[in-house]
GROMACS .gro file of C-alpha atoms in nm:
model
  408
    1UNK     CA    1  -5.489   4.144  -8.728
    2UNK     CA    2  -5.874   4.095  -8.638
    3UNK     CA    3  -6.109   4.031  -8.917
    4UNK     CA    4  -6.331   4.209  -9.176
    5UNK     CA    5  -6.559   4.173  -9.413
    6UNK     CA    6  -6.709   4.323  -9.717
    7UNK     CA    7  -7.097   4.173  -9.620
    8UNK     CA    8  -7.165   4.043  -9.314
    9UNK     CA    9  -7.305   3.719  -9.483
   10UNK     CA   10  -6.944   3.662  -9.567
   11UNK     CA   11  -6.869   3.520  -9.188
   12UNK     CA   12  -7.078   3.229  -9.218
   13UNK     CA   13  -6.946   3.180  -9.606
   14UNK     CA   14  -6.645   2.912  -9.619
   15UNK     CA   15  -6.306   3.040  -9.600
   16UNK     CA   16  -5.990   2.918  -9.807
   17UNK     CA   17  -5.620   3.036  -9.705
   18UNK     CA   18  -5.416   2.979 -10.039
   19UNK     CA   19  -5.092   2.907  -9.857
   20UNK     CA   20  -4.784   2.982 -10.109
   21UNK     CA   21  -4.524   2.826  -9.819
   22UNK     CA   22  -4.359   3.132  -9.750
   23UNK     CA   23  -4.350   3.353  -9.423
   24UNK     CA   24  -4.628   3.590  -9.517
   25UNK     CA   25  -4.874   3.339  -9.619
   26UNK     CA   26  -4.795   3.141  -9.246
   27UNK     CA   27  -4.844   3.521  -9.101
   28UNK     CA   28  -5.144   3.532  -9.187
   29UNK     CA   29  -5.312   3.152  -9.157
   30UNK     CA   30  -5.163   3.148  -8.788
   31UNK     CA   31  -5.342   3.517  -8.702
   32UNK     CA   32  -5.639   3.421  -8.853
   33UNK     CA   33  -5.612   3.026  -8.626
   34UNK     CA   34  -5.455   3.219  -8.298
   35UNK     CA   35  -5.812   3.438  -8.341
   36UNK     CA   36  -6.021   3.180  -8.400
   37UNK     CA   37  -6.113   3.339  -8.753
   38UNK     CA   38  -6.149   2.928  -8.903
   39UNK     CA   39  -6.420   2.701  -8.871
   40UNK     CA   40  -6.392   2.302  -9.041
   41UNK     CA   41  -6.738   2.317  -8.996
   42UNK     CA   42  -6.819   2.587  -9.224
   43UNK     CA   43  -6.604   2.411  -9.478
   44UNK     CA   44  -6.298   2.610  -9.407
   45UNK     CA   45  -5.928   2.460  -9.519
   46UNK     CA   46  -5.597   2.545  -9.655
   47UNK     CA   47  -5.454   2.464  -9.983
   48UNK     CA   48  -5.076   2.420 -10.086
   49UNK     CA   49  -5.035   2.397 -10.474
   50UNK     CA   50  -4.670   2.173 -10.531
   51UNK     CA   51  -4.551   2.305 -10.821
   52UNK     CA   52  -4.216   2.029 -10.712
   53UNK     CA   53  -3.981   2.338 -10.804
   54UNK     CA   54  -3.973   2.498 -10.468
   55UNK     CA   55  -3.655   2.512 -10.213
   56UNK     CA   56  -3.637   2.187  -9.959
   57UNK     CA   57  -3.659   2.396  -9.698
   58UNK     CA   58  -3.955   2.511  -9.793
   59UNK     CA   59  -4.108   2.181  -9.771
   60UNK     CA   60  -3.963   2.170  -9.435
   61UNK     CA   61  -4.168   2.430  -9.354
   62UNK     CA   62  -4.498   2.362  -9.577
   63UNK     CA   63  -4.473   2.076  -9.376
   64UNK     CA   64  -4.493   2.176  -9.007
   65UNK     CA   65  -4.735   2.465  -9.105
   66UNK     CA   66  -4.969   2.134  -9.207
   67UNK     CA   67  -4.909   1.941  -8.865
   68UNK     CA   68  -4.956   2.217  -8.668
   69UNK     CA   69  -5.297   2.386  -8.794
   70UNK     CA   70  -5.406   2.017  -8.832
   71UNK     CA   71  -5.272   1.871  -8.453
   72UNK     CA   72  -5.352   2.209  -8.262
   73UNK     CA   73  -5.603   2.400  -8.464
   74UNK     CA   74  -5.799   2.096  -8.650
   75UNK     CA   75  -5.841   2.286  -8.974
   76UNK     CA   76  -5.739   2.102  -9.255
   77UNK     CA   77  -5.458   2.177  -9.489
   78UNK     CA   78  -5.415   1.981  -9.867
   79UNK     CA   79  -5.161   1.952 -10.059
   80UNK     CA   80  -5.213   1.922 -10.446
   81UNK     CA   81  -5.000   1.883 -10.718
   82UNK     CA   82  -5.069   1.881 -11.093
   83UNK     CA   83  -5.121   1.565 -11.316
   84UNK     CA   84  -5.188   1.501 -11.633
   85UNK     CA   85  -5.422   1.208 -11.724
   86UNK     CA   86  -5.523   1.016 -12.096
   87UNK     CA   87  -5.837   1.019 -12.202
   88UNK     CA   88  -6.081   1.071 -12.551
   89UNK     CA   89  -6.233   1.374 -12.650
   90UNK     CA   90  -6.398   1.399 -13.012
   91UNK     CA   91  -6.245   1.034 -13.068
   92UNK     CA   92  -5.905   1.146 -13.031
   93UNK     CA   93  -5.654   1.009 -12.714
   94UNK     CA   94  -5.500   1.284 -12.549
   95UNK     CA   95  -5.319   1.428 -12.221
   96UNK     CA   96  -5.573   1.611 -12.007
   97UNK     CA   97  -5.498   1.830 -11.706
   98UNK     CA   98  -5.630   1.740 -11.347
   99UNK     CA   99  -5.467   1.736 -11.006
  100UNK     CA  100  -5.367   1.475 -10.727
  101UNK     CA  101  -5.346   1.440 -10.338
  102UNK     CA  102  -5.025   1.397 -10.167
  103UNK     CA  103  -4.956   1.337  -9.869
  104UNK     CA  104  -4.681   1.510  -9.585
  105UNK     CA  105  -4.390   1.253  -9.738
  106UNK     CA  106  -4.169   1.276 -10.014
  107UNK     CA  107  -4.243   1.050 -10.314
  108UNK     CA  108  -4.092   0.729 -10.357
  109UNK     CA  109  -4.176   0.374 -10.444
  110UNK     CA  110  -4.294   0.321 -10.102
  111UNK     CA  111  -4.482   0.647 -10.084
  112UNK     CA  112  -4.663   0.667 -10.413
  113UNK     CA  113  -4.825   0.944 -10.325
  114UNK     CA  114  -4.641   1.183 -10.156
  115UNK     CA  115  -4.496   1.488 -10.267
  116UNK     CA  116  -4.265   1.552 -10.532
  117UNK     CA  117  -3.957   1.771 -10.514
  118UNK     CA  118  -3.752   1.731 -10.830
  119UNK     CA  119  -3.935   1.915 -11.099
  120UNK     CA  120  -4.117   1.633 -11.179
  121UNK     CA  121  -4.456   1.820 -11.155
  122UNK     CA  122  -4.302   2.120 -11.339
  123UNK     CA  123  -4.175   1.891 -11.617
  124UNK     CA  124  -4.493   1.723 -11.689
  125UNK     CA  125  -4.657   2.061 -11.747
  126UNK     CA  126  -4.365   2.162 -11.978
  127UNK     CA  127  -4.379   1.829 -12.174
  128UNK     CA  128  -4.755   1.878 -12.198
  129UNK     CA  129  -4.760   2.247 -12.347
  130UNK     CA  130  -4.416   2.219 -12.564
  131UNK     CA  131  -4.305   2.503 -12.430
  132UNK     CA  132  -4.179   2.710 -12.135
  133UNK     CA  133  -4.346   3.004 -11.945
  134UNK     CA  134  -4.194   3.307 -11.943
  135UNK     CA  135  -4.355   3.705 -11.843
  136UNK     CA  136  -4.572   3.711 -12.080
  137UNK     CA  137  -4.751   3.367 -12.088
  138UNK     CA  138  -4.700   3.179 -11.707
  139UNK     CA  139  -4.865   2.868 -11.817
  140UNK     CA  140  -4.678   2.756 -11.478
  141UNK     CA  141  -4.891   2.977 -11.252
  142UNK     CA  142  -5.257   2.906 -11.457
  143UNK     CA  143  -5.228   2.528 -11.443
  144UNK     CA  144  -4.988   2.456 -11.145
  145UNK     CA  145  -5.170   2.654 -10.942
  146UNK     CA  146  -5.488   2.874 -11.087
  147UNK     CA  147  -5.637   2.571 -11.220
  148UNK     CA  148  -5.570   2.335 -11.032
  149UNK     CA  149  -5.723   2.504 -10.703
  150UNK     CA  150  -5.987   2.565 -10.898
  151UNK     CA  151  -6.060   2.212 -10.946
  152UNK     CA  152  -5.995   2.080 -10.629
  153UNK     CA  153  -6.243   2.322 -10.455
  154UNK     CA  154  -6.520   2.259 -10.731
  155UNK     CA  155  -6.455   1.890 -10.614
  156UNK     CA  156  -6.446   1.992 -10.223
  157UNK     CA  157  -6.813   2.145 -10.250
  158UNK     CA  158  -6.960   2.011 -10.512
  159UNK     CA  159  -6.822   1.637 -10.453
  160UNK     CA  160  -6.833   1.315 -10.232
  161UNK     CA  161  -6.588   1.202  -9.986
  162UNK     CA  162  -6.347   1.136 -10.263
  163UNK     CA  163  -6.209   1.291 -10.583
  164UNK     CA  164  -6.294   1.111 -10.866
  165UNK     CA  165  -6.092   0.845 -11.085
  166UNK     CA  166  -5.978   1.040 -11.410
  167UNK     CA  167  -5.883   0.889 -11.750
  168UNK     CA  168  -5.984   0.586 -11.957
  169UNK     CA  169  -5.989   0.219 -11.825
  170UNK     CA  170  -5.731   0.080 -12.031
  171UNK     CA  171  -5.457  -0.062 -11.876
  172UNK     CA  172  -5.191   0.088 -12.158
  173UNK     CA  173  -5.202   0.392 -12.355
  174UNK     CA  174  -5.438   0.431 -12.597
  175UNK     CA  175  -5.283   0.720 -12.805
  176UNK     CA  176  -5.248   0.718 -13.176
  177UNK     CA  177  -4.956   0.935 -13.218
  178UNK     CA  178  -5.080   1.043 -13.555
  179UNK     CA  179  -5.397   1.115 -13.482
  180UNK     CA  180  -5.188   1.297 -13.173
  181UNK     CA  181  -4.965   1.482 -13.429
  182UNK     CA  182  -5.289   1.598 -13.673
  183UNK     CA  183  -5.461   1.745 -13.385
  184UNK     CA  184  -5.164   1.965 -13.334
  185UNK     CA  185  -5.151   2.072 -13.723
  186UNK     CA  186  -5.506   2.134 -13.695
  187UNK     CA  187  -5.518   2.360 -13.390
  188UNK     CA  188  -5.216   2.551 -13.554
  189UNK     CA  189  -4.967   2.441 -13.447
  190UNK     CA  190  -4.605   2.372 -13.624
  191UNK     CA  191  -4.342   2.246 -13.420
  192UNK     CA  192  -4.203   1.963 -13.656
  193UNK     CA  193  -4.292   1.598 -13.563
  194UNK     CA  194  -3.975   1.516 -13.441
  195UNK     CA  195  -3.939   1.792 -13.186
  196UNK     CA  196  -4.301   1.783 -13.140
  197UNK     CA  197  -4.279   1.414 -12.952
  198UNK     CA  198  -3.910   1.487 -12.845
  199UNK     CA  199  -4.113   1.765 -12.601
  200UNK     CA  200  -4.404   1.506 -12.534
  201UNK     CA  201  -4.188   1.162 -12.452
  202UNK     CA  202  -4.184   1.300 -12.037
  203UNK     CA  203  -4.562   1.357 -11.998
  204UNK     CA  204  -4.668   1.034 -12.236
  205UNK     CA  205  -4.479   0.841 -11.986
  206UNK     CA  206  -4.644   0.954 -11.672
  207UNK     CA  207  -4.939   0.760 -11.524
  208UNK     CA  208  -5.247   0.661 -11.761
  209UNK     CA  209  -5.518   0.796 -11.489
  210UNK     CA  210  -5.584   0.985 -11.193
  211UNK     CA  211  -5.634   0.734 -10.921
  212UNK     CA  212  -5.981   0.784 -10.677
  213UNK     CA  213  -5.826   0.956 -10.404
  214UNK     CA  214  -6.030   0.991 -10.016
  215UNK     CA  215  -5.988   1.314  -9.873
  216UNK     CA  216  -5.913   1.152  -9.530
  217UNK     CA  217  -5.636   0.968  -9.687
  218UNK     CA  218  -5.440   1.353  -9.685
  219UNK     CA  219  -5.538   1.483  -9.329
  220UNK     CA  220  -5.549   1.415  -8.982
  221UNK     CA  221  -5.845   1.590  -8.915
  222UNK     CA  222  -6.159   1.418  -8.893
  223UNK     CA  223  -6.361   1.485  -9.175
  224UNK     CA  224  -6.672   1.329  -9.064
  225UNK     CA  225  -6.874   1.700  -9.061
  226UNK     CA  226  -6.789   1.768  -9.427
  227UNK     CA  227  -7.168   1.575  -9.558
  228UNK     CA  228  -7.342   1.897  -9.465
  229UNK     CA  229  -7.098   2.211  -9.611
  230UNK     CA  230  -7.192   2.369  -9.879
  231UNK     CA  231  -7.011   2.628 -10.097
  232UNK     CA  232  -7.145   2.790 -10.432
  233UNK     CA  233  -7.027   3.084 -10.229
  234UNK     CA  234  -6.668   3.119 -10.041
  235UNK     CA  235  -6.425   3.328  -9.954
  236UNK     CA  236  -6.016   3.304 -10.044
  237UNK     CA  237  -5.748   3.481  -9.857
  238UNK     CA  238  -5.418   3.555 -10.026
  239UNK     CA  239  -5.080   3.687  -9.773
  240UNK     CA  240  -5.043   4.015  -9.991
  241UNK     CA  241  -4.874   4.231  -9.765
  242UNK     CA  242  -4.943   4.630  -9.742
  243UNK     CA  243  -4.559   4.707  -9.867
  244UNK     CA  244  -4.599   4.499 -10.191
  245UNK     CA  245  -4.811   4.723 -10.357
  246UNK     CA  246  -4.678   4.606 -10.693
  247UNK     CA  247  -4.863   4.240 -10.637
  248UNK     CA  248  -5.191   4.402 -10.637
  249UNK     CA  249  -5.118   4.624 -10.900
  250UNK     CA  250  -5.055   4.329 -11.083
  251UNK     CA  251  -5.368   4.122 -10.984
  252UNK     CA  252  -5.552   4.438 -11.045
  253UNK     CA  253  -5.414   4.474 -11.415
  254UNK     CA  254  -5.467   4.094 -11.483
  255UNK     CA  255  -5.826   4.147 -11.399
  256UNK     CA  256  -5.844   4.457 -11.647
  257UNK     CA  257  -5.706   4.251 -11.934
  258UNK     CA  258  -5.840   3.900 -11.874
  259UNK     CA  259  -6.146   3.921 -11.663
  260UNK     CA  260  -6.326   4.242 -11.724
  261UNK     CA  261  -6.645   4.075 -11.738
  262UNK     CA  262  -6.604   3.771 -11.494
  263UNK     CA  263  -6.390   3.986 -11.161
  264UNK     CA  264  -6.504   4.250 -10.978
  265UNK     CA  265  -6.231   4.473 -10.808
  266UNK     CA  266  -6.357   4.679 -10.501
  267UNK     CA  267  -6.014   4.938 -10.436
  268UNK     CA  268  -6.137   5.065 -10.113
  269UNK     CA  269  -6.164   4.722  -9.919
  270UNK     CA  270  -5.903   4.556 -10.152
  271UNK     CA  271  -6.147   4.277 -10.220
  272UNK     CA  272  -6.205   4.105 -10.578
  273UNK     CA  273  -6.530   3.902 -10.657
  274UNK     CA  274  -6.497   3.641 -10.930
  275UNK     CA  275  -6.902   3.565 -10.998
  276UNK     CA  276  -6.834   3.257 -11.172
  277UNK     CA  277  -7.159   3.094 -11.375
  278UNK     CA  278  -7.203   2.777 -11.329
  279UNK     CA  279  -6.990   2.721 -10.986
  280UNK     CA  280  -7.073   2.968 -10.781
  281UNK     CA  281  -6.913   3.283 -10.646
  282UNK     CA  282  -6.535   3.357 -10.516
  283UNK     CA  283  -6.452   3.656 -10.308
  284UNK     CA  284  -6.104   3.707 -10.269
  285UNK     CA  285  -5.976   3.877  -9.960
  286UNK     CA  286  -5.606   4.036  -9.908
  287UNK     CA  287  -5.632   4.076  -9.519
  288UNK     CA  288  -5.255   4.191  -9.478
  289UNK     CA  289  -5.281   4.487  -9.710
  290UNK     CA  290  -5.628   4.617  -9.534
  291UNK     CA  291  -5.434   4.607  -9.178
  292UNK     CA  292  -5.166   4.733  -9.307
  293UNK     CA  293  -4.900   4.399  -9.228
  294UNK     CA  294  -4.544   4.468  -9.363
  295UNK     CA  295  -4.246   4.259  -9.393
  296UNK     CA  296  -4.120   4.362  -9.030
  297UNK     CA  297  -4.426   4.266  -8.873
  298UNK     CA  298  -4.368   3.931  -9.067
  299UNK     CA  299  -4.068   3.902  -8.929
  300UNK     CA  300  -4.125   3.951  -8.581
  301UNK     CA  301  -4.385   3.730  -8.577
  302UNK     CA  302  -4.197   3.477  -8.704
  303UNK     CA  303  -3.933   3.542  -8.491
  304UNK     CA  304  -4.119   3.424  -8.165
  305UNK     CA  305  -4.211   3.119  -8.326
  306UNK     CA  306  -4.050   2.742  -8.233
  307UNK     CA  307  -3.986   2.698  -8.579
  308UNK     CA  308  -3.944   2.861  -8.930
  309UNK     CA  309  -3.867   2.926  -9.319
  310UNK     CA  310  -3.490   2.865  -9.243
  311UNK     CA  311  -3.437   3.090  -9.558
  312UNK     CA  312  -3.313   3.460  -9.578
  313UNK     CA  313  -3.615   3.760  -9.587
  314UNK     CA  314  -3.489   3.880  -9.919
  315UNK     CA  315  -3.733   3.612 -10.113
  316UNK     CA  316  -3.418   3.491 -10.332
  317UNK     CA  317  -3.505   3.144 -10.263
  318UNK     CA  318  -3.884   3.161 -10.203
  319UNK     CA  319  -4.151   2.990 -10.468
  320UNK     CA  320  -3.978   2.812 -10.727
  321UNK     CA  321  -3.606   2.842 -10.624
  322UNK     CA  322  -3.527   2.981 -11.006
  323UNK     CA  323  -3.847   3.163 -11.088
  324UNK     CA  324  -3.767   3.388 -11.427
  325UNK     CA  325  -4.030   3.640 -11.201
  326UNK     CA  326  -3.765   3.663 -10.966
  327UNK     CA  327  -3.543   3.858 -11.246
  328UNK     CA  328  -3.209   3.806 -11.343
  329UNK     CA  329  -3.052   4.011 -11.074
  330UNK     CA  330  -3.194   3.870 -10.795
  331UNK     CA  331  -3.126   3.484 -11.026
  332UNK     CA  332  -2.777   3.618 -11.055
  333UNK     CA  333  -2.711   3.599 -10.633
  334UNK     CA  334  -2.894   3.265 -10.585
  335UNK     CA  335  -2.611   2.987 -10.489
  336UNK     CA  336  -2.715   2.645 -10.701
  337UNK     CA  337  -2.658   2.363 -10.495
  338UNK     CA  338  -2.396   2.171 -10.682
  339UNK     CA  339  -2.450   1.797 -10.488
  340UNK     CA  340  -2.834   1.770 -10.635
  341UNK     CA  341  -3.018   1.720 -10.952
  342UNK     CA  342  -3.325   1.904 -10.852
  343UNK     CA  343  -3.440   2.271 -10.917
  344UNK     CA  344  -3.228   2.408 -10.623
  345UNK     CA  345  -2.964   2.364 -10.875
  346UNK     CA  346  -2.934   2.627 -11.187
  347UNK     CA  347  -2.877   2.284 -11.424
  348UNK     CA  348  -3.198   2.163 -11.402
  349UNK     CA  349  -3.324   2.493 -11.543
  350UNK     CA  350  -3.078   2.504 -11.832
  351UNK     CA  351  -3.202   2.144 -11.907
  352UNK     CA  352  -3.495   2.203 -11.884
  353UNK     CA  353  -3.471   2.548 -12.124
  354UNK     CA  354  -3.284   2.370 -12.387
  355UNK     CA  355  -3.518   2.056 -12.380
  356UNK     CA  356  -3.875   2.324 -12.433
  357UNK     CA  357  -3.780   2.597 -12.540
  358UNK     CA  358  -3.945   2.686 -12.885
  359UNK     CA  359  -3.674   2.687 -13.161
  360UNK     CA  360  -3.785   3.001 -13.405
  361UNK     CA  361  -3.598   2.832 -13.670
  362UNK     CA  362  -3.703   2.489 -13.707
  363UNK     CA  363  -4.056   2.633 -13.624
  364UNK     CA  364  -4.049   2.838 -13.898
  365UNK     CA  365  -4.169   3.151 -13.655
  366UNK     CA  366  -4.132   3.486 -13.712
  367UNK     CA  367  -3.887   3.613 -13.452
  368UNK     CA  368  -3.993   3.941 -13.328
  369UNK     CA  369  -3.661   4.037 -13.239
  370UNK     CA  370  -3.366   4.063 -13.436
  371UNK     CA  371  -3.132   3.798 -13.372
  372UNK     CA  372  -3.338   3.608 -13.184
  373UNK     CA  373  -3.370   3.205 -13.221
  374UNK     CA  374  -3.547   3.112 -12.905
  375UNK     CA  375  -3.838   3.170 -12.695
  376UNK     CA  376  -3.679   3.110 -12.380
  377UNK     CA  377  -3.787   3.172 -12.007
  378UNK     CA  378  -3.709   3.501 -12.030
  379UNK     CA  379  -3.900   3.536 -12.373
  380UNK     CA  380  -3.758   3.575 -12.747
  381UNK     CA  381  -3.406   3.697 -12.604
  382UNK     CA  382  -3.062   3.624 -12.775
  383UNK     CA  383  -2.924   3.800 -12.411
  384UNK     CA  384  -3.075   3.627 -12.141
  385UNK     CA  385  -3.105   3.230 -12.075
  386UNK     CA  386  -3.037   3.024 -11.779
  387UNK     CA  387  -2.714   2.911 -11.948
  388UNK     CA  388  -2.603   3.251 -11.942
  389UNK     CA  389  -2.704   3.308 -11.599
  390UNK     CA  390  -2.490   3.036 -11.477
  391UNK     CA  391  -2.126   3.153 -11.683
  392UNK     CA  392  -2.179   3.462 -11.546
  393UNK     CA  393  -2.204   3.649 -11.901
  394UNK     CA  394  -2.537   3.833 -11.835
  395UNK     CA  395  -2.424   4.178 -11.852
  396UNK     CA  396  -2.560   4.463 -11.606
  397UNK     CA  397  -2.767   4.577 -11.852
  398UNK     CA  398  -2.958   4.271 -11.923
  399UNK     CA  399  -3.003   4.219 -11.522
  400UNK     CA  400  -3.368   4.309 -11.448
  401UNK     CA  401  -3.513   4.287 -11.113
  402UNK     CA  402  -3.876   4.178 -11.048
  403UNK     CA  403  -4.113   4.106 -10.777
  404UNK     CA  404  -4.242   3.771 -10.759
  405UNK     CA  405  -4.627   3.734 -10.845
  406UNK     CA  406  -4.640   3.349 -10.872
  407UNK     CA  407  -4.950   3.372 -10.598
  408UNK     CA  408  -5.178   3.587 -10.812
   0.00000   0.00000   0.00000
C-alpha cells in the first residue's frame, strides 16, 4: 500500500492514524511506518480512544501496537479516555465533558492514570446523559470517541506542552442539586427526581477536575520537536477496508444528514474534508478502500507478524465486546466470560440497561411502539434487551445482524 493524496500540499500537512485496536486499523499504521509514510516532525501521531468496554485482549494488543511504533518507529501513539469534570456555566455547577491521558498500565491505586477496563469510562458517560445509546442516537461513539479526539487534537496544535487543568478549584463539589434538577426541567427534560439522580449518583462521584496532564508523561518518544508543528490543517486516516463498503456508506449518509454544510465528500478518491471554522481544516483519508485492502490481505499480514489480536477474524469480539452495532445475531454467539465483572461479561450490560435505560412510564413518554416500556440499547423494543439475549429467548426473528461502525 504506497501513498496518495488528494493535493500535493497534503504530504507536508500532519497526519493522524485513528487506531480503533483492531487488525485493520494495525494494517494500515504498520504499512504506512514500514514505508516511511510518518513523520513526528510534521506533527504526525496515533490516537486510541478507551471507551474501557473493549475485550482484554484487545488491550493486549493496543498495547504492543503502542511500544512498537513508539520503540522502533518513534511516532507517538496516545491513549485517551473520556472524563467528565465540574464546573459553572451561567452560575449553575454542572458535569462537563473533557478527556484524560493514560498511560500503557491498567488503572489502579498505584497507577492513577492508566487505563481503564471495566466500563468505568462507559458508565460515566451513561450516568452523565441518563440514558443509553442505541442505533439511532450513539451518544457512545460522539463523546467517547468523536469528541473527544476532537479535543485532544485542538489541544495537540493549538496548545503547550501540556493539556490544561479542567474544572473549578474547590476541593469538594460544588453542585446544588436543585439548581442541578431545574436545569433539567428547563432544558425539557422529565425523568422524575428520583430516577433523575438515581442515573447521576456514578458520574457525581467521579473526580472534581481534570488534572494538568504533560504529553511526555504518555510516550516514550521524545517530544522535544513538537514547539514548532503547526496544524490548522491535517490529515486523518481511518482502516476502512475496500470489502466493507457498508462503513462508508454509512459515513457517507451521516455526512448527508448531519453535516451537509460543514463535510465535503469527494466519491472518486474516497476522501471527506471537514472545513471546520474556527479550528482549522480536517481531511479524512480511507487509504485501504483506495488500494483496494480486504480482510485476506489483513490477515496475511498479520499472519507474518511476532505478535497479534489473539481474537477470531469474524469481529464478534472486536470494539466494545457487546456493541448493540454488532446485532443480536452476531451478540447471540459471543461467550460471556462468567469469572469477571467487566464488559466481557453479558451482566455488566444487563446492569447497566436496567440501571439507564429510559422508563416510558414513569417518564410519562409517549411510546412509539405498542407495548413498549423502555428505550433500551436496542431502542423502544418490548423484544430485544440484553436480558433477553442472555436466557436465550430472542427469537430468530428478532436476531438482526449488523456491521460495526463504532469508528465512523
Amino acid at each position: 500500500m504506497r501513498h496518495y493524496y488528494y493535493k500535493k500540499s497534503h504530504e507536508k500537512l500532519p497526519h493522524i492514524i485513528k487506531f480503533s485496536g483492531g487488525r485493520s486499523s494495525g494494517f494500515m499504521l504498520f504499512d504506512m511506518l514500514k514505508n516511511g509514510m510518518l513523520d513526528k516532525n510534521r506533527g504526525d501521531f496515533v490516537l486510541f480512544n478507551n471507551t474501557s468496554a473493549e475485550h482484554s485482549k484487545t488491550y493486549e494488543f493496543v498495547m504492543k501496537c503502542k511500544k512498537e511504533c513508539e520503540q522502533k518507529y518513534q511516532i507517538p501513539f496516545f491513549i485517551i479516555e473520556f472524563q467528565t469534570y465540574e464546573d459553572a456555566k451561567a452560575g449553575i455547577y454542572d458535569r462537563f465533558g473533557g478527556y484524560r491521558l493514560v498511560n500503557d498500565k491498567p488503572f489502579s491505586t498505584k497507577n492513577p492514570f492508566g487505563y481503564r477496563y471495566n466500563g468505568e469510562v462507559f458508565e460515566e458517560l451513561l450516568s452523565w446523559q441518563l440514558f443509553v445509546p442505541n442505533q439511532m442516537n450513539r451518544i457512545c461513539t460522539q463523546n467517547l470517541k468523536m469528541k473527544t479526539s476532537r479535543q485532544f487534537i485542538i489541544d495537540w496544535f493549538f496548545g503547550d506542552k501540556n493539556i490544561p487543568r479542567l474544572g473549578h478549584f474547590d476541593d469538594v463539589s460544588l453542585i446544588n442539586k436543585d439548581d442541578l434538577y431545574a436545569k433539567h426541567i428547563k432544558n425539557g427534560g422529565g425523568v422524575p427526581k428520583d430516577i433523575y439522580f438515581k442515573k447521576k449518583e456514578f458520574v457525581l462521584n467521579c473526580p472534581l477536575v481534570r488534572q494538568k496532564q504533560n504529553y511526555q508523561d504518555f510516550t516514550s518518544v521524545d517530544l522535544s520537536y513538537r514547539k514548532e508543528i503547526k496544524g490548522d490543517e491535517y490529515l486523518t486516516f481511518i482502516g476502512f477496508r475496500s470489502d466493507e463498503p457498508a462503513r462508508i456508506t454509512k459515513m457517507k449518509d451521516r455526512i448527508a444528514k448531519n453535516d451537509p454544510k460543514s463535510a465535503i465528500y469527494n466519491e472518486e478518491i474516497n476522501l471527506i474534508k471537514f472545513p471546520y471554522l474556527k479550528d482549522g481544516c480536517e481531511h479524512v483519508y480511507m487509504p485501504m478502500i483506495k488500494f483496494e485492502i480486504t480482510k485476506q490481505d489483513v490477515f496475511e499480514f498479520w499472519e507474518k507478524q511476532s505478535f497479534d489480536l489473539g481474537l477470531s477474524y469474524d469481529g464478534i469480539y472486536g470494539n466494545c465486546v457487546y456493541c448493540f452495532m454488532k446485532g443480536t445475531k452476531k451478540l447471540l454467539d459471543i461467550k460471556s466470560n462468567s469469572k469477571i465483572k467487566s464488559p466481557e461479561n453479558i451482566d455488566w450490560w444487563i446492569q447497566m440497561e436496567q440501571k439507564y435505560q429510559r422508563d416510558l412510564v414513569a417518564e410519562k413518554r409517549q411510546a412509539k411502539k405498542s407495548g413498549a416500556k423502555f428505550v433500551n440499547f436496542f431502542g423502544e423494543s418490548s423484544k430485544v434487551s440484553y436480558e433477553k439475549i442472555k436466557s436465550g429467548s430472542v427469537g430468530n426473528e428478532d436476531a438482526i445482524s449488523l456491521p460495526c461502525h463504532c469508528s465512523d
